[in-house]
Amino acid sequence: MAKPVILAVDDEPDVLNAIERDLRHHFAQAYRVMKAGSAALALEATRQLKQRGVPIALFLVDERMPGMSGTEFLVEALKLYPDSRRVLLTAYADTHTAIAGINTVGLDYYLLKPWEPPEQRLYPALDDLLLDWLARVRPPFDGLRVAGTPLSASSYAVKDFLSRNQVPYQWVDLETDATTRELILSMPEGMSRLPVLLFADGTTMVQPTARDLADRLGMQTHATGTTTFYDFIVVGGGPAGLAAAVYGASEGLRTLLIERHAPGGQAGTSSQIENYLGFPNGISGADLARRATLQARRFGAELVSAQDVVAIRRVDPYRIAVLSDGSEISAHAILIASGMLVRELGAPGIADLVGSGVYYGAALSEAAMYRGKHVYVVGGANSAGQGAMFFSRYAKQVTIVVRGPGLKASMSRYLIDRIKDAMNVEVLSNTLIASVHGQGRLEGITLADAGSGATREVAADAMFIFIGSSPRTEVVAGLVERDPQGFILTGRDLLVDGQWPKTWTANRDPFLLETSVPGLFAAGDARHGSGKRVAAAVGEGSANVSMVHEYLETV
């Protein structure tokens, strides 16, 4: 933590220098002593320190200054630092000023100039005040702070990006933190655009995009090599993509992984994966993604974040990926491991409340906000069950809404058993979401019986939606063969009436995970016939590398 500050303010330079000298002599080891020659300069310094998250332990302020008195300065400064100790200086005994200061700003002490000798007339009083401050004040968080409102969609988007990329931050709720709200109101845009990100160096960002935030955090958003050519490009950083990056780099391929949001994909949002080989106590999706990302980097793979692949071109013998910033990267082989898009629920009212009580996926960053509340989980697959069990740690009640007769058709048995044993989790089967409603935040849900259509209204604090997904393969639409649902066809699934597609030009059969275009591969959830489990995706991503090696022998 940065040293707490003692801020001295006086418009007389000689007096100010003497104050600074004596304060440094006694307090420099534990405190940072700062000075300002006017109340206006001191107020600006106070705002900057607040932006940096640096604590101010004590204000030592001359009362009679032009433009703004010491008391007037303290009125403004204490809006930002209400717990700081406050001391006034004056050149003569002024009982009226002291009383006014006590009544106006809760003055802690009153000092006369000169204060010689400081060992008797300065240090003892300030020592007591600072000891009192240390006993009462909690040390501030010394890192990135995100200031916003809890039911703001843009605030949720930033928190979700930081959480999924495992960037430590402190959430500051402007509805309850008056001092930070005062700081934000003093900025040019005030509260009109949120969230405001406050960095430890005093800089700020207002409602940043994922790409801008990634750049500011030092995440790699561009290929860094001297050339834009790679042996192997992996599109998507879910389990399949991360496994391919690990094995590709470890086996000598110059490998680049491109991920649009955060490593881990949908699996990265899972609160606990309990059936993954080698982790008898389970592992969170975020932890699995972190370990795999470190492993890929250790072997030399490059990982580009907050970029999307918007097109793929075939320019034989090369395969070219076009990124969302317009740049192009060439490779011998490309793996499409882009995973799935979350399917949106079309019930009336949902679109306006996404990020304000309605969330797609686990939204782990928001779980603590609903401590003691009633949350609804929509869906009946494993992701919904894992989410429900995670939210049950915080929420008073978790209700799982399933349109089918129960959970057996799509959820693993171990999760069904966990849900049955959980005292605060219930399952509503044969139930649909007819609509949601609320003013600026989710307030209630209209539930409908799947058979009779009868509806009823229920109050709800949050709703987390896990209703399935569709393959995220539009980037290769018209380039490779896909099934009617959009899943990429590979290997023997490309055969139609004993014939390979016209786009297949190689004088051999496609490899097991190769698409209808030689050198383009697919793995994980986006591939037709995949296992739709983390272990299956990791296996496909790993196995893909040996096929890439075989393909490279032909070019």
PDB file of C-alpha atoms in Angstrom, residues 160-334:
ATOM      1  CA  ASP A 160     -17.195  -9.754 -16.749  1.00  0.00           C
ATOM      2  CA  PHE A 161     -14.221  -9.027 -19.026  1.00  0.00           C
ATOM      3  CA  LEU A 162     -11.888  -8.463 -16.060  1.00  0.00           C
ATOM      4  CA  SER A 163     -13.138 -11.515 -14.176  1.00  0.00           C
ATOM      5  CA  ARG A 164     -12.898 -13.879 -17.129  1.00  0.00           C
ATOM      6  CA  ASN A 165      -9.382 -12.633 -17.895  1.00  0.00           C
ATOM      7  CA  GLN A 166      -8.539 -12.982 -14.179  1.00  0.00           C
ATOM      8  CA  VAL A 167      -7.517  -9.354 -13.722  1.00  0.00           C
ATOM      9  CA  PRO A 168      -7.761  -8.353 -10.015  1.00  0.00           C
ATOM     10  CA  TYR A 169      -9.987  -5.348  -9.377  1.00  0.00           C
ATOM     11  CA  GLN A 170     -12.140  -3.781  -6.683  1.00  0.00           C
ATOM     12  CA  TRP A 171     -15.769  -3.031  -7.419  1.00  0.00           C
ATOM     13  CA  VAL A 172     -16.961   0.360  -6.106  1.00  0.00           C
ATOM     14  CA  ASP A 173     -20.737   0.722  -5.929  1.00  0.00           C
ATOM     15  CA  LEU A 174     -21.493   4.397  -6.551  1.00  0.00           C
ATOM     16  CA  GLU A 175     -24.934   3.983  -5.027  1.00  0.00           C
ATOM     17  CA  THR A 176     -23.392   3.339  -1.613  1.00  0.00           C
ATOM     18  CA  ASP A 177     -19.877   4.857  -1.772  1.00  0.00           C
ATOM     19  CA  ALA A 178     -20.493   8.576  -1.355  1.00  0.00           C
ATOM     20  CA  THR A 179     -16.846   9.636  -1.454  1.00  0.00           C
ATOM     21  CA  THR A 180     -16.076   7.919  -4.742  1.00  0.00           C
ATOM     22  CA  ARG A 181     -19.363   9.204  -6.168  1.00  0.00           C
ATOM     23  CA  GLU A 182     -18.239  12.721  -5.265  1.00  0.00           C
ATOM     24  CA  LEU A 183     -14.961  12.097  -7.102  1.00  0.00           C
ATOM     25  CA  ILE A 184     -16.764  10.837 -10.218  1.00  0.00           C
ATOM     26  CA  LEU A 185     -19.131  13.829 -10.144  1.00  0.00           C
ATOM     27  CA  SER A 186     -16.114  16.160 -10.182  1.00  0.00           C
ATOM     28  CA  MET A 187     -14.883  14.625 -13.457  1.00  0.00           C
ATOM     29  CA  PRO A 188     -15.841  16.149 -16.828  1.00  0.00           C
ATOM     30  CA  GLU A 189     -18.488  13.545 -17.712  1.00  0.00           C
ATOM     31  CA  GLY A 190     -19.641  13.002 -14.150  1.00  0.00           C
ATOM     32  CA  MET A 191     -22.036  10.062 -13.799  1.00  0.00           C
ATOM     33  CA  SER A 192     -23.286  10.268 -17.392  1.00  0.00           C
ATOM     34  CA  ARG A 193     -21.059   7.403 -18.604  1.00  0.00           C
ATOM     35  CA  LEU A 194     -20.242   4.453 -16.386  1.00  0.00           C
ATOM     36  CA  PRO A 195     -18.246   2.613 -15.323  1.00  0.00           C
ATOM     37  CA  VAL A 196     -15.177   4.708 -14.588  1.00  0.00           C
ATOM     38  CA  LEU A 197     -11.986   2.705 -14.126  1.00  0.00           C
ATOM     39  CA  LEU A 198      -9.514   4.158 -11.626  1.00  0.00           C
ATOM     40  CA  PHE A 199      -5.958   2.903 -12.029  1.00  0.00           C
ATOM     41  CA  ALA A 200      -3.295   2.960  -9.327  1.00  0.00           C
ATOM     42  CA  ASP A 201      -1.225   5.509 -11.266  1.00  0.00           C
ATOM     43  CA  GLY A 202      -4.067   8.043 -11.195  1.00  0.00           C
ATOM     44  CA  THR A 203      -5.235   7.556 -14.788  1.00  0.00           C
ATOM     45  CA  THR A 204      -8.838   6.754 -15.629  1.00  0.00           C
ATOM     46  CA  MET A 205     -10.897   5.132 -18.372  1.00  0.00           C
ATOM     47  CA  VAL A 206     -14.575   5.857 -18.957  1.00  0.00           C
ATOM     48  CA  GLN A 207     -16.827   3.074 -20.283  1.00  0.00           C
ATOM     49  CA  PRO A 208     -13.977   1.381 -22.199  1.00  0.00           C
ATOM     50  CA  THR A 209     -14.430  -1.193 -24.923  1.00  0.00           C
ATOM     51  CA  ALA A 210     -12.942  -4.643 -24.360  1.00  0.00           C
ATOM     52  CA  ARG A 211     -10.243  -3.885 -26.923  1.00  0.00           C
ATOM     53  CA  ASP A 212      -9.277  -0.556 -25.319  1.00  0.00           C
ATOM     54  CA  LEU A 213      -9.221  -2.131 -21.891  1.00  0.00           C
ATOM     55  CA  ALA A 214      -7.090  -5.034 -23.066  1.00  0.00           C
ATOM     56  CA  ASP A 215      -4.583  -2.588 -24.569  1.00  0.00           C
ATOM     57  CA  ARG A 216      -4.499  -0.538 -21.353  1.00  0.00           C
ATOM     58  CA  LEU A 217      -3.902  -3.639 -19.232  1.00  0.00           C
ATOM     59  CA  GLY A 218      -0.980  -4.699 -21.416  1.00  0.00           C
ATOM     60  CA  MET A 219      -2.698  -7.754 -22.847  1.00  0.00           C
ATOM     61  CA  GLN A 220      -1.433  -8.844 -26.247  1.00  0.00           C
ATOM     62  CA  THR A 221      -3.913  -7.686 -28.890  1.00  0.00           C
ATOM     63  CA  HIS A 222      -1.654  -8.016 -31.954  1.00  0.00           C
ATOM     64  CA  ALA A 223       0.694 -10.634 -33.294  1.00  0.00           C
ATOM     65  CA  THR A 224       4.120  -9.614 -32.022  1.00  0.00           C
ATOM     66  CA  GLY A 225       6.452 -11.495 -34.312  1.00  0.00           C
ATOM     67  CA  THR A 226       8.585  -9.933 -37.043  1.00  0.00           C
ATOM     68  CA  THR A 227       6.345 -11.619 -39.586  1.00  0.00           C
ATOM     69  CA  THR A 228       2.622 -12.234 -39.808  1.00  0.00           C
ATOM     70  CA  PHE A 229       3.140 -15.834 -40.916  1.00  0.00           C
ATOM     71  CA  TYR A 230       2.651 -18.826 -38.620  1.00  0.00           C
ATOM     72  CA  ASP A 231       2.663 -22.577 -38.993  1.00  0.00           C
ATOM     73  CA  PHE A 232      -0.594 -22.912 -37.102  1.00  0.00           C
ATOM     74  CA  ILE A 233      -3.370 -20.464 -36.168  1.00  0.00           C
ATOM     75  CA  VAL A 234      -5.969 -21.463 -33.603  1.00  0.00           C
ATOM     76  CA  VAL A 235      -9.249 -19.538 -33.681  1.00  0.00           C
ATOM     77  CA  GLY A 236     -10.882 -19.655 -30.248  1.00  0.00           C
ATOM     78  CA  GLY A 237      -9.462 -20.049 -26.760  1.00  0.00           C
ATOM     79  CA  GLY A 238     -11.832 -22.601 -25.246  1.00  0.00           C
ATOM     80  CA  PRO A 239     -10.624 -26.021 -24.054  1.00  0.00           C
ATOM     81  CA  ALA A 240     -10.128 -27.305 -27.631  1.00  0.00           C
ATOM     82  CA  GLY A 241      -8.222 -24.208 -28.736  1.00  0.00           C
ATOM     83  CA  LEU A 242      -6.043 -24.076 -25.634  1.00  0.00           C
ATOM     84  CA  ALA A 243      -5.188 -27.776 -25.948  1.00  0.00           C
ATOM     85  CA  ALA A 244      -4.251 -27.281 -29.602  1.00  0.00           C
ATOM     86  CA  ALA A 245      -2.065 -24.288 -28.698  1.00  0.00           C
ATOM     87  CA  VAL A 246      -0.279 -26.259 -25.974  1.00  0.00           C
ATOM     88  CA  TYR A 247       0.417 -29.283 -28.184  1.00  0.00           C
ATOM     89  CA  GLY A 248       1.158 -27.242 -31.299  1.00  0.00           C
ATOM     90  CA  ALA A 249       3.746 -25.056 -29.572  1.00  0.00           C
ATOM     91  CA  SER A 250       5.244 -27.950 -27.609  1.00  0.00           C
ATOM     92  CA  GLU A 251       5.785 -29.873 -30.847  1.00  0.00           C
ATOM     93  CA  GLY A 252       7.641 -27.091 -32.588  1.00  0.00           C
ATOM     94  CA  LEU A 253       4.892 -25.331 -34.549  1.00  0.00           C
ATOM     95  CA  ARG A 254       4.939 -21.541 -34.593  1.00  0.00           C
ATOM     96  CA  THR A 255       1.502 -21.217 -33.044  1.00  0.00           C
ATOM     97  CA  LEU A 256      -0.859 -18.260 -32.631  1.00  0.00           C
ATOM     98  CA  LEU A 257      -4.120 -18.446 -30.673  1.00  0.00           C
ATOM     99  CA  ILE A 258      -6.728 -15.714 -31.235  1.00  0.00           C
ATOM    100  CA  GLU A 259      -9.476 -15.279 -28.626  1.00  0.00           C
ATOM    101  CA  ARG A 260     -12.224 -12.688 -28.869  1.00  0.00           C
ATOM    102  CA  HIS A 261     -13.048 -12.402 -25.160  1.00  0.00           C
ATOM    103  CA  ALA A 262     -11.169 -14.500 -22.615  1.00  0.00           C
ATOM    104  CA  PRO A 263      -9.348 -17.848 -22.545  1.00  0.00           C
ATOM    105  CA  GLY A 264     -11.574 -20.697 -21.430  1.00  0.00           C
ATOM    106  CA  GLY A 265     -14.601 -20.026 -23.600  1.00  0.00           C
ATOM    107  CA  GLN A 266     -17.916 -21.170 -22.159  1.00  0.00           C
ATOM    108  CA  ALA A 267     -16.104 -23.695 -19.979  1.00  0.00           C
ATOM    109  CA  GLY A 268     -14.181 -20.800 -18.431  1.00  0.00           C
ATOM    110  CA  THR A 269     -17.393 -19.531 -16.859  1.00  0.00           C
ATOM    111  CA  SER A 270     -18.146 -22.842 -15.123  1.00  0.00           C
ATOM    112  CA  SER A 271     -17.974 -22.499 -11.359  1.00  0.00           C
ATOM    113  CA  GLN A 272     -16.913 -26.124 -10.888  1.00  0.00           C
ATOM    114  CA  ILE A 273     -16.091 -28.916 -13.354  1.00  0.00           C
ATOM    115  CA  GLU A 274     -16.243 -32.071 -11.258  1.00  0.00           C
ATOM    116  CA  ASN A 275     -15.934 -34.817 -13.873  1.00  0.00           C
ATOM    117  CA  TYR A 276     -12.678 -33.756 -15.534  1.00  0.00           C
ATOM    118  CA  LEU A 277      -9.953 -36.404 -15.368  1.00  0.00           C
ATOM    119  CA  GLY A 278      -7.272 -35.812 -12.738  1.00  0.00           C
ATOM    120  CA  PHE A 279      -9.172 -33.378 -10.499  1.00  0.00           C
ATOM    121  CA  PRO A 280     -11.072 -35.480  -7.932  1.00  0.00           C
ATOM    122  CA  ASN A 281     -12.237 -32.373  -6.055  1.00  0.00           C
ATOM    123  CA  GLY A 282     -13.209 -30.575  -9.250  1.00  0.00           C
ATOM    124  CA  ILE A 283     -11.703 -27.504 -10.850  1.00  0.00           C
ATOM    125  CA  SER A 284     -13.255 -24.201 -11.803  1.00  0.00           C
ATOM    126  CA  GLY A 285     -13.376 -23.283 -15.464  1.00  0.00           C
ATOM    127  CA  ALA A 286     -11.381 -20.141 -14.745  1.00  0.00           C
ATOM    128  CA  ASP A 287      -8.614 -22.104 -13.016  1.00  0.00           C
ATOM    129  CA  LEU A 288      -8.442 -24.646 -15.831  1.00  0.00           C
ATOM    130  CA  ALA A 289      -8.209 -21.814 -18.381  1.00  0.00           C
ATOM    131  CA  ARG A 290      -5.491 -20.063 -16.377  1.00  0.00           C
ATOM    132  CA  ARG A 291      -3.370 -23.202 -16.121  1.00  0.00           C
ATOM    133  CA  ALA A 292      -3.766 -24.010 -19.823  1.00  0.00           C
ATOM    134  CA  THR A 293      -2.952 -20.439 -20.855  1.00  0.00           C
ATOM    135  CA  LEU A 294       0.238 -20.427 -18.801  1.00  0.00           C
ATOM    136  CA  GLN A 295       1.176 -23.804 -20.232  1.00  0.00           C
ATOM    137  CA  ALA A 296       0.665 -22.649 -23.821  1.00  0.00           C
ATOM    138  CA  ARG A 297       2.735 -19.520 -23.240  1.00  0.00           C
ATOM    139  CA  ARG A 298       5.496 -21.522 -21.559  1.00  0.00           C
ATOM    140  CA  PHE A 299       5.873 -23.588 -24.727  1.00  0.00           C
ATOM    141  CA  GLY A 300       6.061 -20.425 -26.832  1.00  0.00           C
ATOM    142  CA  ALA A 301       2.538 -20.028 -28.211  1.00  0.00           C
ATOM    143  CA  GLU A 302       1.368 -16.460 -28.791  1.00  0.00           C
ATOM    144  CA  LEU A 303      -2.060 -15.523 -27.446  1.00  0.00           C
ATOM    145  CA  VAL A 304      -3.900 -12.535 -28.894  1.00  0.00           C
ATOM    146  CA  SER A 305      -6.862 -11.271 -26.863  1.00  0.00           C
ATOM    147  CA  ALA A 306      -9.856  -8.999 -27.547  1.00  0.00           C
ATOM    148  CA  GLN A 307      -9.622  -9.667 -31.272  1.00  0.00           C
ATOM    149  CA  ASP A 308     -12.072 -11.532 -33.436  1.00  0.00           C
ATOM    150  CA  VAL A 309     -11.439 -13.436 -36.648  1.00  0.00           C
ATOM    151  CA  VAL A 310     -14.017 -11.976 -39.030  1.00  0.00           C
ATOM    152  CA  ALA A 311     -13.047 -13.879 -42.183  1.00  0.00           C
ATOM    153  CA  ILE A 312     -10.843 -16.718 -43.400  1.00  0.00           C
ATOM    154  CA  ARG A 313      -9.493 -16.842 -46.952  1.00  0.00           C
ATOM    155  CA  ARG A 314      -7.945 -19.620 -48.950  1.00  0.00           C
ATOM    156  CA  VAL A 315      -4.962 -18.530 -51.030  1.00  0.00           C
ATOM    157  CA  ASP A 316      -3.243 -21.823 -51.769  1.00  0.00           C
ATOM    158  CA  PRO A 317      -1.024 -23.008 -50.245  1.00  0.00           C
ATOM    159  CA  TYR A 318      -1.808 -20.519 -47.455  1.00  0.00           C
ATOM    160  CA  ARG A 319      -4.776 -19.915 -45.171  1.00  0.00           C
ATOM    161  CA  ILE A 320      -5.360 -16.289 -44.153  1.00  0.00           C
ATOM    162  CA  ALA A 321      -7.198 -15.057 -41.051  1.00  0.00           C
ATOM    163  CA  VAL A 322      -8.650 -11.533 -41.181  1.00  0.00           C
ATOM    164  CA  LEU A 323      -8.943  -9.895 -37.747  1.00  0.00           C
ATOM    165  CA  SER A 324     -11.502  -7.385 -36.509  1.00  0.00           C
ATOM    166  CA  ASP A 325      -8.930  -4.569 -36.633  1.00  0.00           C
ATOM    167  CA  GLY A 326      -8.410  -5.211 -40.368  1.00  0.00           C
ATOM    168  CA  SER A 327      -5.044  -6.937 -40.043  1.00  0.00           C
ATOM    169  CA  GLU A 328      -4.362 -10.215 -41.829  1.00  0.00           C
ATOM    170  CA  ILE A 329      -2.296 -13.163 -40.614  1.00  0.00           C
ATOM    171  CA  SER A 330      -1.203 -16.067 -42.800  1.00  0.00           C
ATOM    172  CA  ALA A 331      -0.528 -19.666 -41.861  1.00  0.00           C
ATOM    173  CA  HIS A 332      -0.075 -23.096 -43.327  1.00  0.00           C
ATOM    174  CA  ALA A 333      -3.002 -24.448 -41.258  1.00  0.00           C
ATOM    175  CA  ILE A 334      -5.897 -23.002 -39.264  1.00  0.00           C
TER     176      ILE A 334
END
